[in-house]
Coordinates of C-alpha atoms and ligand atoms in Angstrom, one line a residue:
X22 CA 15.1 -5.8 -29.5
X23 CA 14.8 -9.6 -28.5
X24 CA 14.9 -10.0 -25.0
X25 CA 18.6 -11.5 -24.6
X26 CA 19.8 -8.7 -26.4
X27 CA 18.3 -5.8 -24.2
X28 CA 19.5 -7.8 -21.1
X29 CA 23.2 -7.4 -22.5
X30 CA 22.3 -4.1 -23.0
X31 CA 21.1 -3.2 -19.7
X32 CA 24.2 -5.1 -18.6
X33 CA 26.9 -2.9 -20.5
X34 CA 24.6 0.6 -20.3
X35 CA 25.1 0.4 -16.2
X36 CA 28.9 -0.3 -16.7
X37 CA 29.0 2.7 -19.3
X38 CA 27.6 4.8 -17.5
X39 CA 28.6 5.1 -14.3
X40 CA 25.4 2.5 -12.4
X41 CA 26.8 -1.2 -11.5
X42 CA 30.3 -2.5 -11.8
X43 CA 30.9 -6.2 -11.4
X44 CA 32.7 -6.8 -7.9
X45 CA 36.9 -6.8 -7.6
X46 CA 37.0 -6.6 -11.7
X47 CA 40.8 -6.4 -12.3
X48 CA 41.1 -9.1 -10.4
X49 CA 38.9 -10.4 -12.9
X50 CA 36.3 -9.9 -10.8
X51 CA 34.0 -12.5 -7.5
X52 CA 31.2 -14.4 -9.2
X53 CA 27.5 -12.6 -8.2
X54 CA 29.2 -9.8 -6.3
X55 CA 28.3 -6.5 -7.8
X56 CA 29.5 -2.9 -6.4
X57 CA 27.5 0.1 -7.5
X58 CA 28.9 3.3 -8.8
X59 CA 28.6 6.8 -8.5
X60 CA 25.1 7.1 -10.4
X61 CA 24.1 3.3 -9.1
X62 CA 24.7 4.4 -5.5
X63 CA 22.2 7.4 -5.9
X64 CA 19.6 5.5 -7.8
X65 CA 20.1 2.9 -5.3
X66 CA 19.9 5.1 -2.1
X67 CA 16.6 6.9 -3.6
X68 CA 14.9 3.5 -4.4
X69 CA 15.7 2.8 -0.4
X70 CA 14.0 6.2 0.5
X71 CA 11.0 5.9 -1.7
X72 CA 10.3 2.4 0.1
X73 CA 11.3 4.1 3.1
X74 CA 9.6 7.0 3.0
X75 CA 5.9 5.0 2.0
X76 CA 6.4 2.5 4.8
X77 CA 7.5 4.8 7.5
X78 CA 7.1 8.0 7.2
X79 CA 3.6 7.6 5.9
X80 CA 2.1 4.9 8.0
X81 CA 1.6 6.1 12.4
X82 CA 2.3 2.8 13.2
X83 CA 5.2 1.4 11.3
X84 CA 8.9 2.2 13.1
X85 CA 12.1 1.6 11.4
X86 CA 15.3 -0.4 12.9
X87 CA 18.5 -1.4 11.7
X88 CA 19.9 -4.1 12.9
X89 CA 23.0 -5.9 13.2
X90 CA 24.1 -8.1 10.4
X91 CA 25.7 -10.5 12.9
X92 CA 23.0 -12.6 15.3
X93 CA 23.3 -14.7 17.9
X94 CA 24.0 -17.9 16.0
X95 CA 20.6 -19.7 18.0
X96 CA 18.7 -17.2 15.9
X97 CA 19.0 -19.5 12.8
X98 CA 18.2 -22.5 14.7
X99 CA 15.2 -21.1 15.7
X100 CA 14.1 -19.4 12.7
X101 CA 14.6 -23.2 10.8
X102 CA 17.3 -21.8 8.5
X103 CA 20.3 -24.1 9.7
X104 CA 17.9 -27.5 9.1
X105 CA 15.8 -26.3 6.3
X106 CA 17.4 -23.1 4.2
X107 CA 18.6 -25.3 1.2
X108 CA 18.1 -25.7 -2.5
X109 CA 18.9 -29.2 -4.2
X110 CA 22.3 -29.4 -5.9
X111 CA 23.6 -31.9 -8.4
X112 CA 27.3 -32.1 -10.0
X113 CA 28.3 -32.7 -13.1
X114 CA 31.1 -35.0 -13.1
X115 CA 32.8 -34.3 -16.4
X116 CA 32.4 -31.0 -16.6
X117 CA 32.9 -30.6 -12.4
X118 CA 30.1 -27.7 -12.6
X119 CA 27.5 -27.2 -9.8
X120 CA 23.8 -26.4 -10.8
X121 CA 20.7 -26.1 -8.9
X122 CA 18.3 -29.5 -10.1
X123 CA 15.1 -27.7 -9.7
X124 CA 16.6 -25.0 -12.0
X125 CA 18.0 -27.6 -14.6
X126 CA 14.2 -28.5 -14.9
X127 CA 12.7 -25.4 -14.9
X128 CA 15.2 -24.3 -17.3
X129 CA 14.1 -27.0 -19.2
X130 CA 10.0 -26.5 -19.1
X131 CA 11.4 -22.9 -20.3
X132 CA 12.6 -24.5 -23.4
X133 CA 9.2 -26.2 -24.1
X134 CA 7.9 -22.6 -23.1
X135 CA 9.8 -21.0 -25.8
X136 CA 8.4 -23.5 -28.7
X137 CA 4.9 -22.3 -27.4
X138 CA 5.5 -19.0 -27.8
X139 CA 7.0 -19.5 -31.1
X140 CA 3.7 -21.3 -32.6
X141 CA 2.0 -18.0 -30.8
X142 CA 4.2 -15.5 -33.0
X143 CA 3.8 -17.7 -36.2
X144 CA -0.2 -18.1 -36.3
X145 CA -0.1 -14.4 -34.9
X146 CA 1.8 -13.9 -38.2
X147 CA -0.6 -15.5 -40.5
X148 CA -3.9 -14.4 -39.1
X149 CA -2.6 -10.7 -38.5
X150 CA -5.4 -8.5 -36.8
X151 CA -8.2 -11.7 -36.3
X152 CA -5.3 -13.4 -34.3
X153 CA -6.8 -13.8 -30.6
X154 CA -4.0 -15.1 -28.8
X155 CA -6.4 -16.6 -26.1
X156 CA -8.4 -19.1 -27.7
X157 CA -5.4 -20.2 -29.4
X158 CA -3.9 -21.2 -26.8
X159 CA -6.5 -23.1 -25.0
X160 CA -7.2 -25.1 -28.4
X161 CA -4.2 -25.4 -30.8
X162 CA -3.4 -29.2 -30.5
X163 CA 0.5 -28.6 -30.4
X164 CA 0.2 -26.2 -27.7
X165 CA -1.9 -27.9 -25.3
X166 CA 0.6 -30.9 -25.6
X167 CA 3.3 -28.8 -24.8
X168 CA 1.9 -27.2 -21.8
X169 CA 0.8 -30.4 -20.8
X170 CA 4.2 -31.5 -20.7
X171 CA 5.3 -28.5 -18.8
X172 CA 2.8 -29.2 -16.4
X173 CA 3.3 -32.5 -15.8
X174 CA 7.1 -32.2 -14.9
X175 CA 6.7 -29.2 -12.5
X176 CA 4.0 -31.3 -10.8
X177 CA 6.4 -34.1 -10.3
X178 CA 9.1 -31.6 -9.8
X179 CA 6.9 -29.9 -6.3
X180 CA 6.1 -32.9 -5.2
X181 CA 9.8 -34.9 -5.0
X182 CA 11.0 -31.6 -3.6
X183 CA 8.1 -31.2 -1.1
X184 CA 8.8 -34.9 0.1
X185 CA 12.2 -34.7 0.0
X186 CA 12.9 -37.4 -2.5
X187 CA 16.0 -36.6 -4.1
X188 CA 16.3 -39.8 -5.8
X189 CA 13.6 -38.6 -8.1
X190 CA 14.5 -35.3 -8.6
X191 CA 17.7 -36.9 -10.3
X192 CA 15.6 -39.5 -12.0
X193 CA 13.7 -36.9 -13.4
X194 CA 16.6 -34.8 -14.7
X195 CA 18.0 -38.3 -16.2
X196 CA 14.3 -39.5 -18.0
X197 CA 14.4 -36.1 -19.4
X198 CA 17.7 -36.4 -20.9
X199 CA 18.8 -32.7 -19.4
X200 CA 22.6 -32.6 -20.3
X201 CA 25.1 -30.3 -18.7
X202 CA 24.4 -26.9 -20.7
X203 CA 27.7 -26.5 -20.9
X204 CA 29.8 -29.5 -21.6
X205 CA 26.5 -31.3 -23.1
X206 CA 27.5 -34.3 -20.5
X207 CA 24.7 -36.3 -18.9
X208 CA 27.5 -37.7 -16.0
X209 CA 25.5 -36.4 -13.0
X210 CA 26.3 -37.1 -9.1
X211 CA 23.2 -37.7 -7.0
X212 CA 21.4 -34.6 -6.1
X213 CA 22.1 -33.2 -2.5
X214 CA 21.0 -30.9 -0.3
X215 CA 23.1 -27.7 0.2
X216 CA 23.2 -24.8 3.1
X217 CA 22.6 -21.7 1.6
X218 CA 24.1 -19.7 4.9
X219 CA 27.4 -18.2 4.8
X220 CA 29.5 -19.3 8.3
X221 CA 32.2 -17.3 9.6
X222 CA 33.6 -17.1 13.3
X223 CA 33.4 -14.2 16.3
X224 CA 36.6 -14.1 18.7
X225 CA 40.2 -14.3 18.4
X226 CA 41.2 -17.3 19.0
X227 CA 40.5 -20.7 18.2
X228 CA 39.1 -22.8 21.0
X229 CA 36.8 -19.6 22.3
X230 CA 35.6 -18.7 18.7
X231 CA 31.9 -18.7 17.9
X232 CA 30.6 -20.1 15.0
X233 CA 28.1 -17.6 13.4
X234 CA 26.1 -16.9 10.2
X235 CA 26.0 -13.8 8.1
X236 CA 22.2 -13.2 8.2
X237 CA 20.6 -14.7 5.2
X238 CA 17.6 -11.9 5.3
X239 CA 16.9 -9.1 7.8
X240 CA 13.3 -10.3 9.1
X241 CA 15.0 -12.3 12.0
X242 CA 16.5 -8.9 13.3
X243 CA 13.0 -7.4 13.8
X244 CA 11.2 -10.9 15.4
X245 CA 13.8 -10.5 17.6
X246 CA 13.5 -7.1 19.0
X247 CA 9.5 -7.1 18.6
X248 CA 8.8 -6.8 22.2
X249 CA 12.1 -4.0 23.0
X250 CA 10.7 -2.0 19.6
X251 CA 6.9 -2.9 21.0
X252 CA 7.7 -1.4 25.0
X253 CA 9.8 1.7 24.0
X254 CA 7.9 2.7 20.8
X255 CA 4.5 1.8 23.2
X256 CA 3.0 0.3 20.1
X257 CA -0.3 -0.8 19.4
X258 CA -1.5 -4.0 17.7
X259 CA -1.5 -3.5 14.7
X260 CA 1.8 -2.0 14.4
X261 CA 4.6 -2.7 11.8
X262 CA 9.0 -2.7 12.0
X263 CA 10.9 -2.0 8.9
X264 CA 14.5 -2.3 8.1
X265 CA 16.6 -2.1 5.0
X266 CA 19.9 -3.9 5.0
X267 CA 22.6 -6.4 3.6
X268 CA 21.5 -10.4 3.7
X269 CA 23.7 -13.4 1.7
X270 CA 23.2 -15.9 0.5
X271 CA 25.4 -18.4 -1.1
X272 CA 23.3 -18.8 -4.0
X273 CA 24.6 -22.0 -6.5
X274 CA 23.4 -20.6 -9.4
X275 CA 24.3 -17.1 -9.5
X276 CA 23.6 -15.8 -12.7
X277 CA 21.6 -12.8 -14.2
X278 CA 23.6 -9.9 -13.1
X279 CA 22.1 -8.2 -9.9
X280 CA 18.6 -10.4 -9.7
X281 CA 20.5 -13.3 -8.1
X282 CA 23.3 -12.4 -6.1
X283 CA 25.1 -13.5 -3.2
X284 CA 25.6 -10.2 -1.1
X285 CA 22.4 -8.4 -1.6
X286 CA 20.1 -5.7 0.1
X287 CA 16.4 -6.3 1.6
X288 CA 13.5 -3.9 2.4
X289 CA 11.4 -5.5 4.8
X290 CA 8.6 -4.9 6.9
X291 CA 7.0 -7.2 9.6
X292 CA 3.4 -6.1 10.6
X293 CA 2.1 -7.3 13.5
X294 CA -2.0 -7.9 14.0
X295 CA -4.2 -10.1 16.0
X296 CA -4.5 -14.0 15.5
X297 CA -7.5 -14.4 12.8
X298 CA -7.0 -11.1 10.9
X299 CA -4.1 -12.2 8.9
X300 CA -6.3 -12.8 5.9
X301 CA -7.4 -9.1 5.4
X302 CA -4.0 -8.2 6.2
X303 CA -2.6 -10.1 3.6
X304 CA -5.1 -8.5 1.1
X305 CA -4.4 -5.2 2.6
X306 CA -0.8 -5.3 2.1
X307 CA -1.0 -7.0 -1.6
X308 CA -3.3 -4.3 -2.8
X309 CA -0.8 -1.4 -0.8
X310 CA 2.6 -2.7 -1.9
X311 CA 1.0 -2.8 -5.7
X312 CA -0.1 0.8 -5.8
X313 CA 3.7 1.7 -4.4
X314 CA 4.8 -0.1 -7.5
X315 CA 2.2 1.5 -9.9
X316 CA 2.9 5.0 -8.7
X317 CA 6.4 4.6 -9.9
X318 CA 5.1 4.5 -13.7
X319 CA 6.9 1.5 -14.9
X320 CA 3.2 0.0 -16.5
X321 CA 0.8 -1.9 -14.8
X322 CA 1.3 -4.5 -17.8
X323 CA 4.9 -5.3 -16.0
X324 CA 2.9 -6.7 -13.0
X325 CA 1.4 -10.0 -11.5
X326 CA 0.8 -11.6 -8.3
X327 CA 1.9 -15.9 -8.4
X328 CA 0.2 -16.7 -5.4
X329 CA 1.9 -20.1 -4.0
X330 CA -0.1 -23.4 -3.7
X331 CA 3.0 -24.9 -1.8
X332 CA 3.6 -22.9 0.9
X333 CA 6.7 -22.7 3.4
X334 CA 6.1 -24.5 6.8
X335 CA 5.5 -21.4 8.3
X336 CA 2.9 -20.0 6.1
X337 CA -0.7 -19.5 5.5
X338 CA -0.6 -17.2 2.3
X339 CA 2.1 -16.3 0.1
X340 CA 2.5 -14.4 -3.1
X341 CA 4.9 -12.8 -5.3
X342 CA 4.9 -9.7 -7.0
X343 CA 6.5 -10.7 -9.9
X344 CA 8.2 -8.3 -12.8
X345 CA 8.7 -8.0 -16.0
X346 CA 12.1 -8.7 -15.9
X347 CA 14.2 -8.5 -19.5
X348 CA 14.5 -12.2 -19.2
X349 CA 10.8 -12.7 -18.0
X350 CA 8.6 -12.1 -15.5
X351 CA 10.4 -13.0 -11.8
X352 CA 10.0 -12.7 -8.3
X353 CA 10.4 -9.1 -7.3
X354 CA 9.0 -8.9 -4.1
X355 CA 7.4 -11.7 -1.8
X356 CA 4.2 -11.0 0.6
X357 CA 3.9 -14.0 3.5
X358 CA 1.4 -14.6 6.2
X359 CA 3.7 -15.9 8.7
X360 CA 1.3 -16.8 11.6
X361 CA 2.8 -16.7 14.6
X362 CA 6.2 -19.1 13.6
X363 CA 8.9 -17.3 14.1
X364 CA 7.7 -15.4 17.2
X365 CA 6.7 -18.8 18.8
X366 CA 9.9 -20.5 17.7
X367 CA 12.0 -17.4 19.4
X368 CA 10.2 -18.0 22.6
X369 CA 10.9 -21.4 22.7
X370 CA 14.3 -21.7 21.8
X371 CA 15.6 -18.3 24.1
X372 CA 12.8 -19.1 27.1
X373 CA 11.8 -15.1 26.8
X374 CA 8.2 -14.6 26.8
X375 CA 7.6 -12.7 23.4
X376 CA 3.9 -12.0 23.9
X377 CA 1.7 -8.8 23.7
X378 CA -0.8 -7.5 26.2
X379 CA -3.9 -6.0 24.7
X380 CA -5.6 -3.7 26.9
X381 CA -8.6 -3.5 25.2
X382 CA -9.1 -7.4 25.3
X383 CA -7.6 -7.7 28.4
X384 CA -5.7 -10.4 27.4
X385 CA -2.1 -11.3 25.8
X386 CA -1.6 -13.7 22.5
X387 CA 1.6 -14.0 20.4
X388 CA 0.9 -11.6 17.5
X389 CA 0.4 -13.1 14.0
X390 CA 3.0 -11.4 11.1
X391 CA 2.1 -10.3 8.2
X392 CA 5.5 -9.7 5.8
X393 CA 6.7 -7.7 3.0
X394 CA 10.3 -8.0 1.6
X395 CA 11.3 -7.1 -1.7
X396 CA 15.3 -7.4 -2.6
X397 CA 16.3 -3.8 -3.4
X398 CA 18.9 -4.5 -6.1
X399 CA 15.6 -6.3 -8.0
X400 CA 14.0 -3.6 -7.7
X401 CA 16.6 -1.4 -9.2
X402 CA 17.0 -3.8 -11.8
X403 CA 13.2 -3.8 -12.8
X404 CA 13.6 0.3 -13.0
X405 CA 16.5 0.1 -14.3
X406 CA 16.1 -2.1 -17.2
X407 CA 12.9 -0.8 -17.9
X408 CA 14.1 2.6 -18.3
X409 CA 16.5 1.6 -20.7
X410 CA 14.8 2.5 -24.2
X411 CA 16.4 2.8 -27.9
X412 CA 14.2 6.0 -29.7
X413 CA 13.4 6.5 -33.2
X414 CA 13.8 10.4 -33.8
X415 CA 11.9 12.3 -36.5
X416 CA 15.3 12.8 -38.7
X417 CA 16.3 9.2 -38.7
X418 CA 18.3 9.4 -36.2
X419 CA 18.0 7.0 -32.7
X420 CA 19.1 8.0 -29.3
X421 CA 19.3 5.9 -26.4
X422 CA 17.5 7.0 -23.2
X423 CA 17.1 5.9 -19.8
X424 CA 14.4 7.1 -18.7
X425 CA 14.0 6.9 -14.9
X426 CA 11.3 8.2 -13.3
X427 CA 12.2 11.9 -12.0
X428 CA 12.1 10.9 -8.2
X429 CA 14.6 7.9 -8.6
X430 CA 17.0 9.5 -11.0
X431 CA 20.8 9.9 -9.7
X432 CA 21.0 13.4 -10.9
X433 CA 18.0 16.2 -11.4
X434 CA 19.5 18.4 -13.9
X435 CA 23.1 19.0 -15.7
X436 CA 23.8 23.0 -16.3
X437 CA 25.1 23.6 -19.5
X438 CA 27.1 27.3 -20.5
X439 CA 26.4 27.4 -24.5
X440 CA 29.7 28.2 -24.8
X441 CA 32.5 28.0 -22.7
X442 CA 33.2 32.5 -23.1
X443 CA 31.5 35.7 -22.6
X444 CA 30.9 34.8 -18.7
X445 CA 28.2 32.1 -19.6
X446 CA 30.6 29.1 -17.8
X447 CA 30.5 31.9 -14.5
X448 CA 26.7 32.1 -14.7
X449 CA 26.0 28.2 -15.3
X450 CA 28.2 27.2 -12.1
X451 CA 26.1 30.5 -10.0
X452 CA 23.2 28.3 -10.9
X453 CA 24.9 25.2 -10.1
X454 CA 25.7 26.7 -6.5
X455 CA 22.1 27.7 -6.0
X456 CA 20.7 24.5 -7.2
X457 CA 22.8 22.3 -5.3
X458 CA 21.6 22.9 -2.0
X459 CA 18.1 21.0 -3.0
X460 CA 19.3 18.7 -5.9
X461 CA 22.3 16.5 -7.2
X462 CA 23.3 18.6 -10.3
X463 CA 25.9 18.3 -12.6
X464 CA 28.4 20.6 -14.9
X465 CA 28.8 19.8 -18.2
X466 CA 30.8 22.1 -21.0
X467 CA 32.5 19.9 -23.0
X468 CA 31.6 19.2 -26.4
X469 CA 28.8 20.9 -28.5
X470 CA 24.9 20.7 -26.4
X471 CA 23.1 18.1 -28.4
X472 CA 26.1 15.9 -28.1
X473 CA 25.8 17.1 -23.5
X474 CA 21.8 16.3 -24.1
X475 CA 22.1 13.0 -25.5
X476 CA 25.1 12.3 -22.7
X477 CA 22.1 13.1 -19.7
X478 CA 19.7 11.5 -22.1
X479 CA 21.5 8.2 -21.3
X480 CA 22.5 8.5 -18.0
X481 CA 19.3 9.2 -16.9
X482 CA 19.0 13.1 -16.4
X483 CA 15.3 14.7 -16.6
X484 CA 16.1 18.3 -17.1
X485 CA 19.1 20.1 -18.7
X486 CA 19.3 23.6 -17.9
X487 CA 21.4 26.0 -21.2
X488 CA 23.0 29.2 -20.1
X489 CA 23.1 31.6 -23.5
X490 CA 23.9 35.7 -24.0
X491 CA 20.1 35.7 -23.9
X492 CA 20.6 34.5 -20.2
X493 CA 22.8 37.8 -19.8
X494 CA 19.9 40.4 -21.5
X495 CA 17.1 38.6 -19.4
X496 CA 17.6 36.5 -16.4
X497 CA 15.9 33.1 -18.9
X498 CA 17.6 29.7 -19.3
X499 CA 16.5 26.9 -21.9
X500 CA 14.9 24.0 -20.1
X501 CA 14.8 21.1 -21.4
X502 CA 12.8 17.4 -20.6
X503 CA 15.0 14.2 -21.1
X504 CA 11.1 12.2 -22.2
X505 CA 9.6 14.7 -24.6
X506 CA 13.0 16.6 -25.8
X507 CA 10.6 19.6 -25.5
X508 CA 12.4 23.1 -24.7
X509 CA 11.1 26.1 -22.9
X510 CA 12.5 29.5 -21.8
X511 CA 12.1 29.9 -18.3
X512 CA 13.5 32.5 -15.5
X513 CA 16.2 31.3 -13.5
X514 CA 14.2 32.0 -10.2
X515 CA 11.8 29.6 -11.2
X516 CA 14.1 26.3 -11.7
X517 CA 13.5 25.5 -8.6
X518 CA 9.8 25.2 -8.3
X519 CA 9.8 23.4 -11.8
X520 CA 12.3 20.7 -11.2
X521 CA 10.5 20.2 -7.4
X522 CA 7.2 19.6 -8.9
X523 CA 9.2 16.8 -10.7
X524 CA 11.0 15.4 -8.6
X525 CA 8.9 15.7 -5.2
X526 CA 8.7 12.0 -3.3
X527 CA 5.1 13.4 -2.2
X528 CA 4.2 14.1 -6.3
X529 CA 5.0 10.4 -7.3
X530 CA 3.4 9.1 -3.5
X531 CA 0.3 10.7 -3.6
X532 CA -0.4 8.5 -7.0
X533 CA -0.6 5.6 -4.5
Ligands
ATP1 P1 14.1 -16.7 -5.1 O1 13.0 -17.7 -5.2 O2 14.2 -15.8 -6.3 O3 15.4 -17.3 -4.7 P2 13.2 -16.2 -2.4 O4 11.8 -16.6 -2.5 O5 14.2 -17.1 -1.9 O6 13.7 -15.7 -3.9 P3 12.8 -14.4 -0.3 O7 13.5 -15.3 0.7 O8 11.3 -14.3 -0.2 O9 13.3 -14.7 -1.7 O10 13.5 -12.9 -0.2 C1 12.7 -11.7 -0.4 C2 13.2 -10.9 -1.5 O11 14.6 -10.8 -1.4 C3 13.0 -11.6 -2.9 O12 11.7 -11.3 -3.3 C4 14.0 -10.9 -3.7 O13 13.6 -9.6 -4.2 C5 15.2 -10.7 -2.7 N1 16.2 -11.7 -3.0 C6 16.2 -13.0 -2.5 N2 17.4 -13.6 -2.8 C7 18.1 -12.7 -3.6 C8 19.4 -12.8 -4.2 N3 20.1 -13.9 -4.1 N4 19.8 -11.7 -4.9 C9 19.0 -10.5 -4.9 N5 17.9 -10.4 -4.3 C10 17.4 -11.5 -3.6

């Protein structure tokens, strides 16, 4: 399936069935504002606990928090988002649409991308199995030209950003000729720098009302109760503080479906080690937060690091994990070695001392942070959309499968009566009330059971469970796994111990 076409596919399968319904839909619905549904919420809330569950529950010395979405609004002075949390805007005036002018050229060195790709697929074509894709590249003519043009704008592209020359930025966009993709007009405003923080006010009336931000990411929450979490908890350097939780941002170009949104939910965790250790740290936490991905199946192929050569001012390392997302690989999750910025900037701009003391050296120094925050909706759309798979079937036939891994999927197993008489619908639902006190399960007898099989195929079930007049001579059900189709008899008091082993968090976490 070309890659466009399995996005729109991901994109309809999660309205189908139950996962991701775009925000206030009959009233046609709030651009990049996206509600999750009764399956979505569950996937959802089990990606949460697996990140959860692998930061805190398994590390001694990282705590969790949840703090409030609402700060105090010095927060974001200090933290540098009200100066600097900005992308570049420019306007078309004809067609009066907004777009991001970094994104207009990158969208553009993705066209040039696409033409390189295409001389990859047609020599692929004509050498067959001597093709070595490679060499190719570093010496077909055509394609070094290409990716020398690519190279040469993004160059130019970092550096009018990094110096703030707007100007350029819009010269570039005109030299290249990059029309409006819309309208096809070149009529563009100057580009201009825009606020990416959502304002709203605290207090009832107008002269007393405080202007405050929605928090545009929930690291600040933790900087700011290091030393309260650091005194009660009696935590040691190194220690970490994690938190889950809502963030917005009033993204410009808000496309993609749930990769770019403006309300949106964060799993991060701040870790908090001596001054000149952050560069283990940092390899530390690449290497761990890697293996958390791996374990969950989804092919170490889907995976890279983009290390960053311009780095934020507060930085001394950065990468991304970046994912094979249906439209390419993209920032999943970002790993930062924040030095001691924002801890420094917080003391400055409250007066608080925000040090530690460490006993052992008998001496106190603002901890370095080491970060890890990955946007939880990204991550359910990497699962998500790479679960999503069209099957070939022995007889000819194709069925479409979503095949989650067992620890992340919204229900275990659906409990089928063969048919709905003879006191097989009674016995289905006594299993149904055993079950349920360990697992989601669901009820299903409507319609004949291949048609109830390919139904949990696609939404994602990993076992069904078939109640027969066997199950009445013998205590035995018919299990069956959503992956291999394969079906077994098994007693009814061993359901349980089968779907655990499945399903168990600690199963899938000990492949870390
Ligand atoms: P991008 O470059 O894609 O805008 P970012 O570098 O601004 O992302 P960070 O500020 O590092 O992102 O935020 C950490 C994580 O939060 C990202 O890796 C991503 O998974 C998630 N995230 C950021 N912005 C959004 C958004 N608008 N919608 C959904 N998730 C987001």
């Amino acid at each position: 399936m070309a890659n466009e076409d399995k996005f729109k596919k991901v994109i309809s399968h999660a309205k189908e069935y139950g996962y991701v319904f775009q925000s206030s839909e009959i009233y046609d619905g709030l651009s990049a504002v996206y509600d999750y549904a009764q399956n979505g919420a569950e996937l959802k809330k089990n990606i949460r606990d697996y990140w959860w569950k692998a930061m805190v529950q398994m590390h001694d010395n990282i705590v969790g928090i949840d703090s409030a979405i609402f700060m105090h609004p010095t927060t974001w002075k200090a933290s540098g988002h009200v100066d600097a949390f900005s992308d570049p805007l420019i306007d078309n005036k004809d067609s009066k649409k907004r777009y991001r002018a970094d994104v207009l050229v990158e969208d553009y060195c993705l066209k040039i991308e696409a033409k390189i790709n295409k001389e990859v697929a047609k020599a692929e074509k004509r050498f067959g199995a001597a093709f070595n894709k490679t060499e190719f590249l570093a010496t077909n003519g055509r394609v070094l030209s290409y990716q020398e043009k690519i190279d040469t704008i993004l160059k130019r592209l970092g550096q009018s950003l990094e110096q703030e020359n707007l100007a350029d930025v819009k010269a570039l966009i005109e030299e290249l000729e990059i029309a409006d993709p819309l309208s096809g007009s070149r009529n563009w405003t100057d580009v201009k720098q825009f606020n990416l923080m959502f304002g709203t006010k605290l207090g009832a009336s107008a002269e007393s009302a405080m202007d405050l931000y929605l928090r545009p990411e929930t690291a600040q929450g933790i900087f700011v109760n290091f030393l309260n979490v650091q005194k009660t908890g009696r935590m040691k350097i190194p220690f970490g503080i994690a938190q889950t939780g809502k963030a917005f941002r009033n993204e410009i170009v808000a496309r993609q479906f749930i990769f770019r949104m403006r309300e949106f939910e964060q799993m991060e965790m701040q870790f908090f080690i001596k001054p000149g250790t952050q560069k283990e740290w940092f390899e530390y936490w690449k290497e761990t937060r890697l293996k958390w991905h791996n374990s969950l199946g989804l092919g170490e192929e889907n995976y890279r690091f983009h290390d960053h050569e311009k780095l934020a001012h507060y930085a001394d390392a950065a990468t991304d994990i970046e994912f094979n997302f249906p439209f390419g690989f993209k920032e999943l999750e970002g790993i930062h070695s924040r030095t001691d910025f924002d801890l420094k900037q917080h003391e400055k701009f409250s007066g608080k001392k925000l040090q530690y003391f460490d006993h052992e050296e008998k001496e106190s120094y603002t901890p370095y942070v080491l970060e890890t925050s990955i946007g939880l909706d990204r991550m359910f759309l990497a699962v998500f959309s790479n679960a999503l798979v069209e099957e070939e079937l022995d007889n000819n036939t194709t069925r479409t499968v979503l095949k989650l891994p067992a620890v992340l999927a919204p229900t275990k197993a659906a409990v089928f009566p063969l048919v709905k008489k003879d006191g097989l619908p009674e016995l289905a639902k006594q299993i149904i009330e055993d079950l349920k006190w360990d697992f989601n399960v669901f009820y299903d007898e409507k319609d004949a059971v291949g048609k109830r099989y390919r139904r949990q195929d696609a939404n994602g079930t990993p076992f069904c469970i078939t109640v027969d007049h066997e199950t009445l001579e013998n205590n035995t059900v018919t299990l069956r796994y959503r992956d291999t189709m394969e079906q077994k008899r098994v007693n009814i008091e061993d359901l349980k111990t089968i779907i655990r082993a499945e399903v168990d968090v600690k199963h899938w976490l000990m492949k870390m």
